[in-house]
Coordinates of C-alpha atoms in Angstrom, one line a residue:
M156 CA 145.0 -263.6 -138.2
G157 CA 148.6 -264.5 -137.3
E158 CA 150.1 -267.3 -135.3
P159 CA 149.1 -267.7 -131.6
K160 CA 151.5 -265.8 -129.4
G161 CA 152.9 -268.9 -127.7
A162 CA 153.7 -270.6 -131.0
A163 CA 155.4 -267.5 -132.4
S164 CA 157.4 -267.2 -129.2
A165 CA 158.5 -270.8 -129.3
A166 CA 159.5 -270.5 -133.0
G167 CA 161.4 -267.3 -132.2
A168 CA 163.2 -269.0 -129.3
T169 CA 164.4 -271.8 -131.6
E170 CA 165.9 -269.3 -134.0
D171 CA 167.2 -266.5 -131.8
G172 CA 170.1 -267.5 -129.5
A173 CA 169.3 -264.9 -126.7
E174 CA 165.6 -265.9 -126.5
L175 CA 166.6 -269.6 -126.5
V176 CA 169.0 -269.1 -123.6
D177 CA 166.4 -267.0 -121.7
G178 CA 163.7 -269.6 -122.2
F179 CA 166.1 -272.4 -121.2
L180 CA 167.0 -270.6 -118.0
A181 CA 163.4 -269.9 -117.3
G182 CA 162.6 -273.6 -117.4
D183 CA 160.8 -273.6 -120.8
E184 CA 160.8 -277.3 -121.9
A185 CA 160.3 -276.2 -125.5
C186 CA 163.6 -274.3 -125.3
L187 CA 165.3 -277.4 -123.7
A188 CA 164.2 -279.4 -126.7
A189 CA 165.5 -276.8 -129.0
V190 CA 168.8 -276.6 -127.1
H191 CA 169.1 -280.4 -127.4
R192 CA 168.4 -280.3 -131.1
R193 CA 170.9 -277.6 -131.7
W194 CA 173.8 -278.7 -129.6
G195 CA 173.1 -282.4 -128.9
P196 CA 175.1 -283.5 -132.1
L197 CA 178.1 -281.4 -130.8
V198 CA 178.0 -283.1 -127.4
H199 CA 177.4 -286.5 -128.9
A200 CA 180.3 -286.1 -131.3
L201 CA 182.6 -285.1 -128.5
A202 CA 181.6 -288.1 -126.4
R203 CA 181.8 -290.5 -129.3
R204 CA 185.3 -289.3 -130.2
S205 CA 186.5 -289.6 -126.5
L206 CA 184.8 -292.9 -125.6
G207 CA 184.9 -294.7 -129.0
D208 CA 181.4 -296.2 -128.3
A209 CA 178.2 -295.0 -129.8
R210 CA 175.9 -296.3 -127.2
E211 CA 178.0 -295.0 -124.3
A212 CA 178.2 -291.6 -126.1
E213 CA 174.4 -291.5 -126.3
D214 CA 174.2 -292.2 -122.6
V215 CA 176.7 -289.5 -121.8
T216 CA 174.8 -287.0 -124.1
Q217 CA 171.6 -287.7 -122.2
L218 CA 173.4 -287.2 -118.8
V219 CA 174.8 -283.9 -120.1
F220 CA 171.4 -282.5 -120.9
F221 CA 169.9 -283.9 -117.8
A222 CA 172.6 -282.2 -115.7
A223 CA 172.3 -279.0 -117.7
W224 CA 168.5 -278.8 -117.2
R225 CA 168.8 -279.6 -113.4
G226 CA 171.7 -277.1 -113.0
R227 CA 170.6 -274.4 -115.4
A228 CA 170.5 -271.8 -112.6
G229 CA 174.3 -272.2 -112.5
F230 CA 174.7 -271.0 -116.1
V231 CA 175.7 -267.3 -116.3
P232 CA 175.5 -265.9 -119.9
E233 CA 178.0 -263.2 -119.0
R234 CA 180.7 -265.8 -118.3
G235 CA 180.4 -267.7 -121.6
T236 CA 178.1 -269.2 -124.2
L237 CA 175.6 -272.0 -123.6
P238 CA 177.3 -274.4 -126.0
G239 CA 180.6 -273.7 -124.2
W240 CA 178.9 -274.5 -120.9
L241 CA 177.4 -277.7 -122.3
V242 CA 180.8 -278.8 -123.6
G243 CA 182.2 -278.2 -120.1
I244 CA 179.6 -280.5 -118.6
A245 CA 180.2 -283.0 -121.4
R246 CA 183.9 -283.1 -120.5
R247 CA 183.1 -283.9 -116.9
K248 CA 180.6 -286.6 -117.8
I249 CA 183.1 -288.2 -120.3
A250 CA 185.7 -288.2 -117.5
D251 CA 183.2 -289.9 -115.2
A252 CA 182.5 -292.5 -117.8
L253 CA 186.2 -293.2 -118.4
S254 CA 186.7 -293.4 -114.6
A255 CA 183.8 -295.9 -114.3
R256 CA 185.5 -298.1 -117.0
T257 CA 188.7 -298.0 -115.0
R258 CA 187.0 -298.9 -111.8
R259 CA 185.3 -301.9 -113.5
T260 CA 188.6 -303.0 -114.9
E261 CA 190.3 -302.7 -111.6
L262 CA 187.5 -304.6 -109.8
V263 CA 187.7 -307.5 -112.3
A264 CA 191.5 -307.5 -112.0
A265 CA 191.2 -307.5 -108.2
A266 CA 188.7 -310.3 -108.2
G267 CA 190.8 -312.4 -110.6
A268 CA 193.9 -311.8 -108.5
R269 CA 192.1 -312.8 -105.4
L270 CA 191.0 -316.1 -107.0
L271 CA 194.6 -316.7 -108.3
V272 CA 196.0 -316.2 -104.8
T273 CA 193.5 -318.5 -103.1
A274 CA 193.6 -321.2 -105.9
P275 CA 197.1 -320.9 -107.5
D276 CA 197.1 -324.3 -109.0
R277 CA 193.9 -323.8 -110.9
E278 CA 193.7 -321.9 -114.2
V279 CA 191.5 -318.9 -113.9
R280 CA 190.3 -317.4 -117.2
P281 CA 189.7 -313.5 -117.1
E282 CA 186.2 -314.0 -118.7
A283 CA 185.2 -316.4 -115.9
A284 CA 186.2 -313.8 -113.3
I285 CA 184.1 -311.2 -115.1
D286 CA 181.1 -313.5 -115.2
R287 CA 181.4 -314.1 -111.4
V288 CA 181.8 -310.4 -110.6
L289 CA 178.7 -309.5 -112.6
L290 CA 176.7 -312.5 -111.5
A291 CA 173.3 -311.2 -110.3
D292 CA 172.7 -313.8 -107.7
E293 CA 176.0 -313.0 -105.9
L294 CA 175.1 -309.3 -105.8
S295 CA 171.6 -310.2 -104.5
R296 CA 173.1 -311.8 -101.4
L297 CA 174.7 -308.6 -100.3
P298 CA 172.9 -306.2 -97.8
A299 CA 170.5 -303.9 -99.7
P300 CA 172.5 -300.7 -99.4
Q301 CA 175.7 -302.4 -100.7
R302 CA 173.8 -304.1 -103.4
R303 CA 172.2 -300.8 -104.5
V304 CA 175.6 -299.0 -104.7
L305 CA 177.3 -301.8 -106.6
N306 CA 174.3 -302.1 -109.0
L307 CA 174.4 -298.4 -109.7
A308 CA 178.2 -298.6 -110.3
F309 CA 178.3 -301.8 -112.4
Y310 CA 175.1 -301.5 -114.5
D311 CA 174.4 -297.7 -114.6
D312 CA 178.1 -296.7 -114.8
L313 CA 177.6 -294.0 -112.1
T314 CA 180.4 -292.5 -110.2
Q315 CA 180.3 -292.5 -106.4
T316 CA 179.4 -288.8 -106.5
Q317 CA 176.5 -289.5 -108.9
I318 CA 175.3 -292.4 -106.7
A319 CA 175.3 -290.0 -103.7
E320 CA 173.1 -287.7 -105.7
V321 CA 170.7 -290.5 -106.8
T322 CA 170.4 -292.1 -103.4
G323 CA 170.5 -288.9 -101.3
W324 CA 173.2 -290.6 -99.1
P325 CA 176.4 -288.7 -98.1
L326 CA 179.4 -289.4 -100.3
G327 CA 181.2 -291.0 -97.3
T328 CA 178.3 -293.4 -96.8
V329 CA 178.3 -294.4 -100.5
K330 CA 182.1 -295.0 -100.4
S331 CA 181.7 -297.1 -97.3
H332 CA 178.9 -299.3 -98.8
A333 CA 181.0 -299.7 -102.0
R334 CA 184.1 -300.8 -100.1
R335 CA 182.2 -303.2 -97.9
G336 CA 180.2 -304.6 -100.8
L337 CA 183.3 -305.2 -102.9
H338 CA 185.0 -307.0 -100.0
R339 CA 182.0 -309.2 -99.4
L340 CA 181.6 -309.9 -103.1
A341 CA 185.3 -310.8 -103.3
D342 CA 185.0 -313.1 -100.3
R343 CA 181.9 -314.8 -101.8
L344 CA 183.7 -315.3 -105.1
T345 CA 186.6 -316.8 -103.3
E346 CA 184.4 -319.2 -101.3
A347 CA 182.5 -320.2 -104.4
D348 CA 185.8 -320.9 -106.2
L349 CA 187.2 -322.9 -103.4
A350 CA 184.0 -324.9 -103.2
E351 CA 184.3 -325.8 -106.9
C352 CA 187.9 -326.8 -106.3
A353 CA 186.9 -329.2 -103.5
A354 CA 184.0 -330.7 -105.5

């Protein structure tokens, strides 16, 4: 007796590109695993080279395959190859990760500048500003929606578009919560710093 039909089909899917693509598009999780095994190293190498950080590259790789799985209906084989499509998703996720880095840097710089403006005679170390910005108890004092948006941005490195997808909120609402939360956080940091100066 030969192999069970399902096992033979899965084995074939991992070897034959067309069957693998068909299975992936049909929602076959075995094919997703095979796609990840086959092209995950390519995506990871691209992310590692662009980001220069192994852990961040691994996170981006997972995001790429999660996005590909969720959006598989958008892949049209006639328009290009599956690995080419995955690389396209990877480039967007890498760009998102780089943008998130820039936003964090700008936030830290803005918070540090705010502290310097309000307390010009006091030396403010950049690492102290970073510690204050990331301080969990300061974030916990913000209204829940603002806290959620900033937590997703700071700790999960999500873009505002990704936060909108995760929360189900309109993008404009996410932007509004982020802006208000950052303003409140900066105000709290300033108040805390002035209180330390007065002590």
